PDB file of C-alpha atoms in Angstrom:
ATOM      1  CA  MET A   1     -49.205 318.738-137.464  1.00  0.00           C
ATOM      2  CA  PRO A   2     -50.355 322.065-136.080  1.00  0.00           C
ATOM      3  CA  GLU A   3     -53.115 324.235-137.047  1.00  0.00           C
ATOM      4  CA  ALA A   4     -53.126 327.947-136.931  1.00  0.00           C
ATOM      5  CA  MET A   5     -55.786 329.735-135.186  1.00  0.00           C
ATOM      6  CA  ALA A   6     -57.138 333.142-135.677  1.00  0.00           C
ATOM      7  CA  ASP A   7     -55.125 334.654-132.320  1.00  0.00           C
ATOM      8  CA  GLY A   8     -51.943 333.250-133.857  1.00  0.00           C
ATOM      9  CA  ARG A   9     -51.837 330.754-131.192  1.00  0.00           C
ATOM     10  CA  LEU A  10     -51.432 326.560-132.693  1.00  0.00           C
ATOM     11  CA  ARG A  11     -53.746 323.811-132.153  1.00  0.00           C
ATOM     12  CA  PHE A  12     -51.614 320.778-132.192  1.00  0.00           C
ATOM     13  CA  GLU A  13     -54.101 317.342-132.958  1.00  0.00           C
ATOM     14  CA  GLN A  14     -52.496 314.483-130.848  1.00  0.00           C
ATOM     15  CA  GLU A  15     -53.447 310.716-131.117  1.00  0.00           C
ATOM     16  CA  MET A  16     -57.271 309.661-131.647  1.00  0.00           C
ATOM     17  CA  GLY A  17     -59.280 309.937-128.423  1.00  0.00           C
ATOM     18  CA  ARG A  18     -56.818 312.416-126.762  1.00  0.00           C
ATOM     19  CA  GLN A  19     -57.326 316.054-126.208  1.00  0.00           C
ATOM     20  CA  ALA A  20     -55.903 318.527-128.663  1.00  0.00           C
ATOM     21  CA  LEU A  21     -53.283 320.924-127.248  1.00  0.00           C
ATOM     22  CA  VAL A  22     -53.212 324.448-127.641  1.00  0.00           C
ATOM     23  CA  LEU A  23     -49.459 326.159-127.905  1.00  0.00           C
ATOM     24  CA  GLN A  24     -48.163 329.257-127.686  1.00  0.00           C
ATOM     25  CA  ARG A  25     -45.533 330.318-130.437  1.00  0.00           C
ATOM     26  CA  SER A  26     -41.972 331.332-129.232  1.00  0.00           C
ATOM     27  CA  SER A  27     -39.975 334.542-130.549  1.00  0.00           C
ATOM     28  CA  ASP A  28     -38.472 332.485-133.269  1.00  0.00           C
ATOM     29  CA  LEU A  29     -41.881 331.570-134.753  1.00  0.00           C
ATOM     30  CA  ALA A  30     -43.989 334.833-134.054  1.00  0.00           C
ATOM     31  CA  GLY A  31     -43.818 335.869-137.962  1.00  0.00           C
ATOM     32  CA  VAL A  32     -43.674 332.606-139.366  1.00  0.00           C
ATOM     33  CA  GLU A  33     -46.795 331.316-141.654  1.00  0.00           C
ATOM     34  CA  LEU A  34     -48.095 327.871-140.641  1.00  0.00           C
ATOM     35  CA  LYS A  35     -50.509 325.937-141.865  1.00  0.00           C
ATOM     36  CA  ALA A  36     -51.959 322.273-141.441  1.00  0.00           C
ATOM     37  CA  GLY A  37     -49.616 319.633-142.423  1.00  0.00           C
ATOM     38  CA  ASP A  38     -46.486 321.401-141.383  1.00  0.00           C
ATOM     39  CA  GLU A  39     -44.232 319.748-138.660  1.00  0.00           C
ATOM     40  CA  ILE A  40     -42.925 321.620-135.617  1.00  0.00           C
ATOM     41  CA  ARG A  41     -40.926 321.042-132.712  1.00  0.00           C
ATOM     42  CA  ILE A  42     -42.252 321.581-129.147  1.00  0.00           C
ATOM     43  CA  ASP A  43     -40.946 321.910-125.911  1.00  0.00           C
ATOM     44  CA  PRO A  44     -41.234 319.100-122.756  1.00  0.00           C
ATOM     45  CA  SER A  45     -43.912 320.825-121.156  1.00  0.00           C
ATOM     46  CA  HIS A  46     -46.130 320.545-124.815  1.00  0.00           C
ATOM     47  CA  ARG A  47     -46.726 324.497-123.958  1.00  0.00           C
ATOM     48  CA  ILE A  48     -44.526 326.128-126.633  1.00  0.00           C
ATOM     49  CA  ALA A  49     -43.801 325.668-130.361  1.00  0.00           C
ATOM     50  CA  ILE A  50     -40.047 326.231-130.640  1.00  0.00           C
ATOM     51  CA  GLU A  51     -39.242 325.840-134.176  1.00  0.00           C
ATOM     52  CA  LYS A  52     -40.431 324.861-137.489  1.00  0.00           C
ATOM     53  CA  LEU A  53     -39.044 321.755-139.352  1.00  0.00           C
ATOM     54  CA  GLU A  54     -37.910 321.643-142.520  1.00  0.00           C
ATOM     55  CA  GLU A  55     -40.573 320.268-144.871  1.00  0.00           C
ATOM     56  CA  ARG A  56     -39.885 316.746-146.064  1.00  0.00           C
ATOM     57  CA  LYS A  57     -40.799 316.846-149.822  1.00  0.00           C
ATOM     58  CA  ALA A  58     -39.925 314.737-152.388  1.00  0.00           C
ATOM     59  CA  ALA A  59     -37.515 317.011-154.040  1.00  0.00           C
ATOM     60  CA  LYS A  60     -35.798 314.301-155.701  1.00  0.00           C
ATOM     61  CA  HIS A  61     -38.602 313.440-158.518  1.00  0.00           C
ATOM     62  CA  VAL A  62     -38.735 316.910-159.264  1.00  0.00           C
ATOM     63  CA  LEU A  63     -36.811 318.539-162.213  1.00  0.00           C
ATOM     64  CA  ASP A  64     -37.285 322.581-162.164  1.00  0.00           C
ATOM     65  CA  GLU A  65     -37.108 322.953-165.961  1.00  0.00           C
ATOM     66  CA  ALA A  66     -38.964 321.534-168.649  1.00  0.00           C
ATOM     67  CA  PRO A  67     -37.943 318.262-170.657  1.00  0.00           C
ATOM     68  CA  THR A  68     -35.965 319.307-173.797  1.00  0.00           C
ATOM     69  CA  VAL A  69     -37.468 316.229-175.727  1.00  0.00           C
ATOM     70  CA  THR A  70     -39.073 317.335-179.167  1.00  0.00           C
ATOM     71  CA  TRP A  71     -41.351 315.515-181.089  1.00  0.00           C
ATOM     72  CA  GLU A  72     -39.096 314.885-184.276  1.00  0.00           C
ATOM     73  CA  GLN A  73     -36.756 312.949-181.513  1.00  0.00           C
ATOM     74  CA  ILE A  74     -39.570 310.449-181.289  1.00  0.00           C
ATOM     75  CA  GLY A  75     -39.378 307.666-183.730  1.00  0.00           C
ATOM     76  CA  GLY A  76     -42.591 305.848-185.030  1.00  0.00           C
ATOM     77  CA  GLN A  77     -45.578 306.365-182.764  1.00  0.00           C
ATOM     78  CA  ARG A  78     -47.243 308.849-185.564  1.00  0.00           C
ATOM     79  CA  ASP A  79     -51.145 307.899-184.353  1.00  0.00           C
ATOM     80  CA  ALA A  80     -49.911 308.637-180.705  1.00  0.00           C
ATOM     81  CA  ILE A  81     -48.254 311.434-181.308  1.00  0.00           C
ATOM     82  CA  THR A  82     -51.100 312.800-183.006  1.00  0.00           C
ATOM     83  CA  ALA A  83     -53.563 312.245-180.801  1.00  0.00           C
ATOM     84  CA  ILE A  84     -51.885 313.976-177.893  1.00  0.00           C
ATOM     85  CA  ARG A  85     -51.182 316.617-179.691  1.00  0.00           C
ATOM     86  CA  LYS A  86     -54.485 317.195-180.804  1.00  0.00           C
ATOM     87  CA  ALA A  87     -55.544 317.074-177.039  1.00  0.00           C
ATOM     88  CA  ILE A  88     -53.086 319.291-175.526  1.00  0.00           C
ATOM     89  CA  GLU A  89     -52.363 321.881-178.272  1.00  0.00           C
ATOM     90  CA  TYR A  90     -55.882 322.541-179.959  1.00  0.00           C
ATOM     91  CA  PRO A  91     -57.807 323.511-176.884  1.00  0.00           C
ATOM     92  CA  LEU A  92     -55.126 326.511-176.794  1.00  0.00           C
ATOM     93  CA  LEU A  93     -54.551 327.054-180.201  1.00  0.00           C
ATOM     94  CA  HIS A  94     -58.403 327.545-180.631  1.00  0.00           C
ATOM     95  CA  ALA A  95     -59.428 328.776-177.737  1.00  0.00           C
ATOM     96  CA  GLU A  96     -61.955 330.945-178.802  1.00  0.00           C
ATOM     97  CA  THR A  97     -63.768 328.097-180.959  1.00  0.00           C
ATOM     98  CA  PHE A  98     -63.919 325.898-177.721  1.00  0.00           C
ATOM     99  CA  GLU A  99     -65.123 328.181-175.357  1.00  0.00           C
ATOM    100  CA  LYS A 100     -67.956 329.013-178.603  1.00  0.00           C
ATOM    101  CA  PHE A 101     -68.924 325.441-178.454  1.00  0.00           C
ATOM    102  CA  LYS A 102     -68.656 325.151-174.761  1.00  0.00           C
ATOM    103  CA  PHE A 103     -65.628 322.140-175.213  1.00  0.00           C
ATOM    104  CA  SER A 104     -63.988 321.583-171.675  1.00  0.00           C
ATOM    105  CA  GLN A 105     -60.325 321.800-171.709  1.00  0.00           C
ATOM    106  CA  PRO A 106     -58.788 318.476-170.465  1.00  0.00           C
ATOM    107  CA  LYS A 107     -57.165 318.312-167.240  1.00  0.00           C
ATOM    108  CA  GLY A 108     -55.163 315.225-167.718  1.00  0.00           C
ATOM    109  CA  PHE A 109     -53.820 312.387-170.076  1.00  0.00           C
ATOM    110  CA  LEU A 110     -53.348 308.509-170.054  1.00  0.00           C
ATOM    111  CA  LEU A 111     -50.984 306.959-172.032  1.00  0.00           C
ATOM    112  CA  TYR A 112     -50.935 303.255-171.731  1.00  0.00           C
ATOM    113  CA  GLY A 113     -49.817 300.596-173.908  1.00  0.00           C
ATOM    114  CA  PRO A 114     -47.116 297.752-173.851  1.00  0.00           C
ATOM    115  CA  PRO A 115     -43.559 298.518-171.968  1.00  0.00           C
ATOM    116  CA  GLY A 116     -40.693 300.207-173.557  1.00  0.00           C
ATOM    117  CA  CYS A 117     -42.701 301.672-176.648  1.00  0.00           C
ATOM    118  CA  GLY A 118     -42.194 305.112-175.672  1.00  0.00           C
ATOM    119  CA  LYS A 119     -44.810 306.301-173.091  1.00  0.00           C
ATOM    120  CA  THR A 120     -42.345 308.186-170.806  1.00  0.00           C
ATOM    121  CA  LEU A 121     -40.706 309.675-173.976  1.00  0.00           C
ATOM    122  CA  ILE A 122     -43.989 311.245-175.379  1.00  0.00           C
ATOM    123  CA  GLY A 123     -44.796 312.363-171.991  1.00  0.00           C
ATOM    124  CA  GLN A 124     -41.805 314.717-171.852  1.00  0.00           C
ATOM    125  CA  ALA A 125     -42.380 315.736-175.432  1.00  0.00           C
ATOM    126  CA  ALA A 126     -45.712 316.765-174.595  1.00  0.00           C
ATOM    127  CA  ALA A 127     -44.459 318.709-171.372  1.00  0.00           C
ATOM    128  CA  GLY A 128     -41.948 320.649-173.402  1.00  0.00           C
ATOM    129  CA  SER A 129     -44.424 321.387-176.433  1.00  0.00           C
ATOM    130  CA  LEU A 130     -47.325 322.734-174.045  1.00  0.00           C
ATOM    131  CA  ALA A 131     -44.814 324.649-171.976  1.00  0.00           C
ATOM    132  CA  LYS A 132     -43.324 326.748-174.979  1.00  0.00           C
ATOM    133  CA  LEU A 133     -46.514 326.838-176.970  1.00  0.00           C
ATOM    134  CA  VAL A 134     -48.174 328.395-173.783  1.00  0.00           C
ATOM    135  CA  GLY A 135     -45.333 330.449-172.515  1.00  0.00           C
ATOM    136  CA  GLU A 136     -44.560 332.288-176.004  1.00  0.00           C
ATOM    137  CA  SER A 137     -48.092 332.903-177.353  1.00  0.00           C
ATOM    138  CA  ILE A 138     -51.218 331.903-175.592  1.00  0.00           C
ATOM    139  CA  VAL A 139     -51.375 332.785-171.964  1.00  0.00           C
ATOM    140  CA  GLN A 140     -49.326 336.120-172.605  1.00  0.00           C
ATOM    141  CA  SER A 141     -51.784 337.392-175.410  1.00  0.00           C
ATOM    142  CA  ARG A 142     -54.685 336.864-173.135  1.00  0.00           C
ATOM    143  CA  GLY A 143     -55.612 340.169-171.069  1.00  0.00           C
ATOM    144  CA  GLY A 144     -57.347 340.420-167.809  1.00  0.00           C
ATOM    145  CA  SER A 145     -56.245 336.704-166.527  1.00  0.00           C
ATOM    146  CA  SER A 146     -55.741 336.214-163.061  1.00  0.00           C
ATOM    147  CA  ARG A 147     -52.975 333.377-163.789  1.00  0.00           C
ATOM    148  CA  PRO A 148     -49.470 334.857-163.774  1.00  0.00           C
ATOM    149  CA  PRO A 149     -48.009 334.647-167.470  1.00  0.00           C
ATOM    150  CA  VAL A 150     -46.220 331.524-168.390  1.00  0.00           C
ATOM    151  CA  THR A 151     -42.507 331.947-168.431  1.00  0.00           C
ATOM    152  CA  THR A 152     -41.241 328.348-168.712  1.00  0.00           C
ATOM    153  CA  GLY A 153     -42.376 324.930-167.398  1.00  0.00           C
ATOM    154  CA  ALA A 154     -41.450 322.852-164.596  1.00  0.00           C
ATOM    155  CA  PHE A 155     -41.510 318.834-164.997  1.00  0.00           C
ATOM    156  CA  LEU A 156     -42.647 316.582-161.638  1.00  0.00           C
ATOM    157  CA  HIS A 157     -41.936 313.050-162.794  1.00  0.00           C
ATOM    158  CA  VAL A 158     -42.347 310.336-160.124  1.00  0.00           C
ATOM    159  CA  LYS A 159     -42.639 306.855-160.467  1.00  0.00           C
ATOM    160  CA  GLY A 160     -45.812 305.003-158.916  1.00  0.00           C
ATOM    161  CA  PRO A 161     -44.018 302.634-156.591  1.00  0.00           C
ATOM    162  CA  GLU A 162     -41.931 305.493-155.075  1.00  0.00           C
ATOM    163  CA  ILE A 163     -44.833 307.012-153.446  1.00  0.00           C
ATOM    164  CA  LEU A 164     -46.030 304.021-151.558  1.00  0.00           C
ATOM    165  CA  ASN A 165     -44.845 303.769-147.993  1.00  0.00           C
ATOM    166  CA  MET A 166     -44.742 301.491-145.350  1.00  0.00           C
ATOM    167  CA  TRP A 167     -45.804 304.308-142.628  1.00  0.00           C
ATOM    168  CA  LEU A 168     -49.559 305.392-142.131  1.00  0.00           C
ATOM    169  CA  GLY A 169     -50.327 308.560-143.974  1.00  0.00           C
ATOM    170  CA  GLU A 170     -46.921 308.739-145.873  1.00  0.00           C
ATOM    171  CA  SER A 171     -48.059 307.951-149.344  1.00  0.00           C
ATOM    172  CA  GLU A 172     -51.071 310.110-149.136  1.00  0.00           C
ATOM    173  CA  ARG A 173     -48.607 313.331-147.730  1.00  0.00           C
ATOM    174  CA  MET A 174     -46.276 312.629-150.651  1.00  0.00           C
ATOM    175  CA  VAL A 175     -49.434 313.099-153.184  1.00  0.00           C
ATOM    176  CA  ARG A 176     -50.524 316.166-151.378  1.00  0.00           C
ATOM    177  CA  ASP A 177     -46.794 317.404-151.391  1.00  0.00           C
ATOM    178  CA  LEU A 178     -46.822 316.960-155.222  1.00  0.00           C
ATOM    179  CA  PHE A 179     -49.869 319.069-156.262  1.00  0.00           C
ATOM    180  CA  ALA A 180     -48.912 321.285-153.374  1.00  0.00           C
ATOM    181  CA  GLN A 181     -45.500 322.006-154.964  1.00  0.00           C
ATOM    182  CA  ALA A 182     -47.063 322.106-158.779  1.00  0.00           C
ATOM    183  CA  ARG A 183     -49.846 324.726-157.577  1.00  0.00           C
ATOM    184  CA  ALA A 184     -46.479 326.816-155.794  1.00  0.00           C
ATOM    185  CA  ARG A 185     -44.788 326.676-159.144  1.00  0.00           C
ATOM    186  CA  ARG A 186     -47.861 327.728-161.188  1.00  0.00           C
ATOM    187  CA  LYS A 187     -47.834 330.855-158.608  1.00  0.00           C
ATOM    188  CA  GLU A 188     -44.224 331.536-159.817  1.00  0.00           C
ATOM    189  CA  GLY A 189     -45.191 331.603-163.474  1.00  0.00           C
ATOM    190  CA  ALA A 190     -44.123 328.042-164.550  1.00  0.00           C
ATOM    191  CA  LEU A 191     -46.563 325.633-166.118  1.00  0.00           C
ATOM    192  CA  PRO A 192     -46.234 322.373-164.454  1.00  0.00           C
ATOM    193  CA  PHE A 193     -46.483 318.764-165.305  1.00  0.00           C
ATOM    194  CA  ILE A 194     -47.311 315.952-162.995  1.00  0.00           C
ATOM    195  CA  PHE A 195     -45.853 312.826-164.769  1.00  0.00           C
ATOM    196  CA  ILE A 196     -46.701 309.726-162.518  1.00  0.00           C
ATOM    197  CA  ASP A 197     -45.259 306.289-164.366  1.00  0.00           C
ATOM    198  CA  GLU A 198     -46.205 303.014-163.527  1.00  0.00           C
ATOM    199  CA  ALA A 199     -49.586 304.891-162.039  1.00  0.00           C
ATOM    200  CA  GLU A 200     -51.562 301.372-161.608  1.00  0.00           C
ATOM    201  CA  SER A 201     -49.210 301.007-158.818  1.00  0.00           C
ATOM    202  CA  VAL A 202     -50.536 304.161-156.910  1.00  0.00           C
ATOM    203  CA  LEU A 203     -54.114 304.517-158.415  1.00  0.00           C
ATOM    204  CA  GLY A 204     -55.323 300.710-158.396  1.00  0.00           C
ATOM    205  CA  THR A 205     -59.035 299.787-158.112  1.00  0.00           C
ATOM    206  CA  ARG A 206     -60.078 300.006-154.811  1.00  0.00           C
ATOM    207  CA  ARG A 207     -61.606 296.454-152.916  1.00  0.00           C
ATOM    208  CA  ALA A 208     -64.347 296.299-150.736  1.00  0.00           C
ATOM    209  CA  MET A 209     -62.794 294.472-147.422  1.00  0.00           C
ATOM    210  CA  ARG A 210     -62.224 295.581-143.997  1.00  0.00           C
ATOM    211  CA  SER A 211     -58.278 295.090-143.927  1.00  0.00           C
ATOM    212  CA  PHE A 212     -56.187 298.400-144.991  1.00  0.00           C
ATOM    213  CA  ASN A 213     -55.382 298.871-148.672  1.00  0.00           C
ATOM    214  CA  ILE A 214     -53.379 301.488-149.663  1.00  0.00           C
ATOM    215  CA  SER A 215     -55.438 302.168-152.793  1.00  0.00           C
ATOM    216  CA  ASN A 216     -58.427 303.173-150.495  1.00  0.00           C
ATOM    217  CA  THR A 217     -56.916 306.189-149.423  1.00  0.00           C
ATOM    218  CA  LEU A 218     -54.434 307.342-151.988  1.00  0.00           C
ATOM    219  CA  VAL A 219     -57.671 307.166-154.865  1.00  0.00           C
ATOM    220  CA  PRO A 220     -59.444 309.391-152.786  1.00  0.00           C
ATOM    221  CA  MET A 221     -56.726 311.898-151.965  1.00  0.00           C
ATOM    222  CA  PHE A 222     -55.486 312.204-155.594  1.00  0.00           C
ATOM    223  CA  CYS A 223     -59.088 312.683-157.154  1.00  0.00           C
ATOM    224  CA  SER A 224     -59.839 315.651-154.405  1.00  0.00           C
ATOM    225  CA  GLU A 225     -56.355 316.899-155.433  1.00  0.00           C
ATOM    226  CA  MET A 226     -57.355 316.742-159.267  1.00  0.00           C
ATOM    227  CA  ASP A 227     -60.906 318.419-158.764  1.00  0.00           C
ATOM    228  CA  GLY A 228     -59.107 321.667-157.619  1.00  0.00           C
ATOM    229  CA  ILE A 229     -57.623 321.930-161.092  1.00  0.00           C
ATOM    230  CA  GLU A 230     -59.325 324.081-163.625  1.00  0.00           C
ATOM    231  CA  SER A 231     -57.851 323.318-166.782  1.00  0.00           C
ATOM    232  CA  LEU A 232     -54.545 322.849-168.968  1.00  0.00           C
ATOM    233  CA  GLN A 233     -53.247 326.239-167.999  1.00  0.00           C
ATOM    234  CA  ASP A 234     -53.193 325.344-164.406  1.00  0.00           C
ATOM    235  CA  VAL A 235     -51.474 321.732-164.034  1.00  0.00           C
ATOM    236  CA  VAL A 236     -51.172 319.002-166.552  1.00  0.00           C
ATOM    237  CA  ILE A 237     -51.456 315.175-165.382  1.00  0.00           C
ATOM    238  CA  ILE A 238     -49.928 312.790-167.244  1.00  0.00           C
ATOM    239  CA  LEU A 239     -50.072 309.039-166.588  1.00  0.00           C
ATOM    240  CA  ALA A 240     -48.324 306.318-167.956  1.00  0.00           C
ATOM    241  CA  SER A 241     -49.485 302.536-167.355  1.00  0.00           C
ATOM    242  CA  ASN A 242     -49.194 299.157-169.179  1.00  0.00           C
ATOM    243  CA  ARG A 243     -52.019 297.503-167.031  1.00  0.00           C
ATOM    244  CA  PRO A 244     -55.083 300.667-167.956  1.00  0.00           C
ATOM    245  CA  ASP A 245     -57.536 297.726-166.549  1.00  0.00           C
ATOM    246  CA  LEU A 246     -56.311 298.232-162.918  1.00  0.00           C
ATOM    247  CA  ILE A 247     -56.472 301.742-162.553  1.00  0.00           C
ATOM    248  CA  ASP A 248     -59.766 303.180-160.183  1.00  0.00           C
ATOM    249  CA  PRO A 249     -62.534 303.967-162.782  1.00  0.00           C
ATOM    250  CA  ALA A 250     -62.818 307.246-160.108  1.00  0.00           C
ATOM    251  CA  VAL A 251     -59.565 308.343-161.433  1.00  0.00           C
ATOM    252  CA  LEU A 252     -60.132 307.888-165.558  1.00  0.00           C
ATOM    253  CA  ARG A 253     -63.891 309.293-165.510  1.00  0.00           C
ATOM    254  CA  PRO A 254     -64.575 312.384-167.711  1.00  0.00           C
ATOM    255  CA  GLY A 255     -63.654 315.674-165.647  1.00  0.00           C
ATOM    256  CA  ARG A 256     -60.417 314.289-164.422  1.00  0.00           C
ATOM    257  CA  ILE A 257     -58.470 312.147-166.741  1.00  0.00           C
ATOM    258  CA  ASP A 258     -60.179 313.071-169.708  1.00  0.00           C
ATOM    259  CA  ARG A 259     -58.077 311.502-172.755  1.00  0.00           C
ATOM    260  CA  LYS A 260     -56.649 308.000-172.932  1.00  0.00           C
ATOM    261  CA  ILE A 261     -54.345 307.520-175.648  1.00  0.00           C
ATOM    262  CA  LYS A 262     -52.669 303.950-176.642  1.00  0.00           C
ATOM    263  CA  VAL A 263     -49.055 303.712-177.488  1.00  0.00           C
ATOM    264  CA  ARG A 264     -48.887 300.850-179.702  1.00  0.00           C
ATOM    265  CA  ARG A 265     -45.376 298.540-180.369  1.00  0.00           C
ATOM    266  CA  PRO A 266     -43.689 299.820-183.549  1.00  0.00           C
ATOM    267  CA  ASN A 267     -44.396 298.219-186.845  1.00  0.00           C
ATOM    268  CA  ARG A 268     -41.888 297.759-189.281  1.00  0.00           C
ATOM    269  CA  GLU A 269     -42.253 301.264-190.910  1.00  0.00           C
ATOM    270  CA  ALA A 270     -41.971 302.505-187.198  1.00  0.00           C
ATOM    271  CA  ALA A 271     -38.991 300.763-186.421  1.00  0.00           C
ATOM    272  CA  THR A 272     -36.905 302.226-189.349  1.00  0.00           C
ATOM    273  CA  GLU A 273     -37.904 305.622-188.145  1.00  0.00           C
ATOM    274  CA  ILE A 274     -36.719 304.756-184.667  1.00  0.00           C
ATOM    275  CA  LEU A 275     -33.241 303.508-186.511  1.00  0.00           C
ATOM    276  CA  LYS A 276     -33.219 307.092-188.322  1.00  0.00           C
ATOM    277  CA  VAL A 277     -33.366 308.839-184.712  1.00  0.00           C
ATOM    278  CA  TYR A 278     -30.756 307.247-183.063  1.00  0.00           C
ATOM    279  CA  LEU A 279     -28.509 306.113-185.720  1.00  0.00           C
ATOM    280  CA  THR A 280     -26.934 309.150-187.195  1.00  0.00           C
TER     281      THR A 280
END
């Protein structure tokens, strides 16, 4: 993975303990923008960078359009829906009040509760609702903003176990690429949502042990990426888990995942509402 130098040459870091290589660019790479983390092919003499390899991003986890699920399509869960709508919509609908009283806008949400009770569906509805709300009236009405106006939403859905990889550094690369894709979509005018299902599998509590544990590297990577996000107008992160007690406290502290919303099992009244949605 090369690092571009000021004069256009590339510094290529080898294995730990070995001297780094300084490579010249081939004519095909003369005008190509390279950054740390890009993969390149070099000639057998290890002197010239020949071509840039295609990035191995987890494109299969990304949906370019925001979900079309609406709040009316979710039966029951009134308390959870009310809580998340207040958390994501109020800071945008009442931005002046939040600024006056110095209330910080949340960066992310945790939906937790028993499996099969609608956490993923609520996350999709939240993404669709917020993308529409911000795109139609909020961001476009603010003058002088450095952010491009929101025209659509981008939903990046990944399941926690899919991030795990046996090769050293691959899981961290997938987390880094996920946030890089979200920031790139934001620059294009979309409001990106990162939805991580079964979050406890990749953001589990770190353990003090000498042996290697994937959480010891994934959690710091995720936290550092989250610290580069300012508010809801940049990237929205939604975690879903049925074991919130296993998620590392550093992820759930204020300033990162700010809101925790419980999705309960439906009672008799909620079950009736669910049947009315699906039985026409």
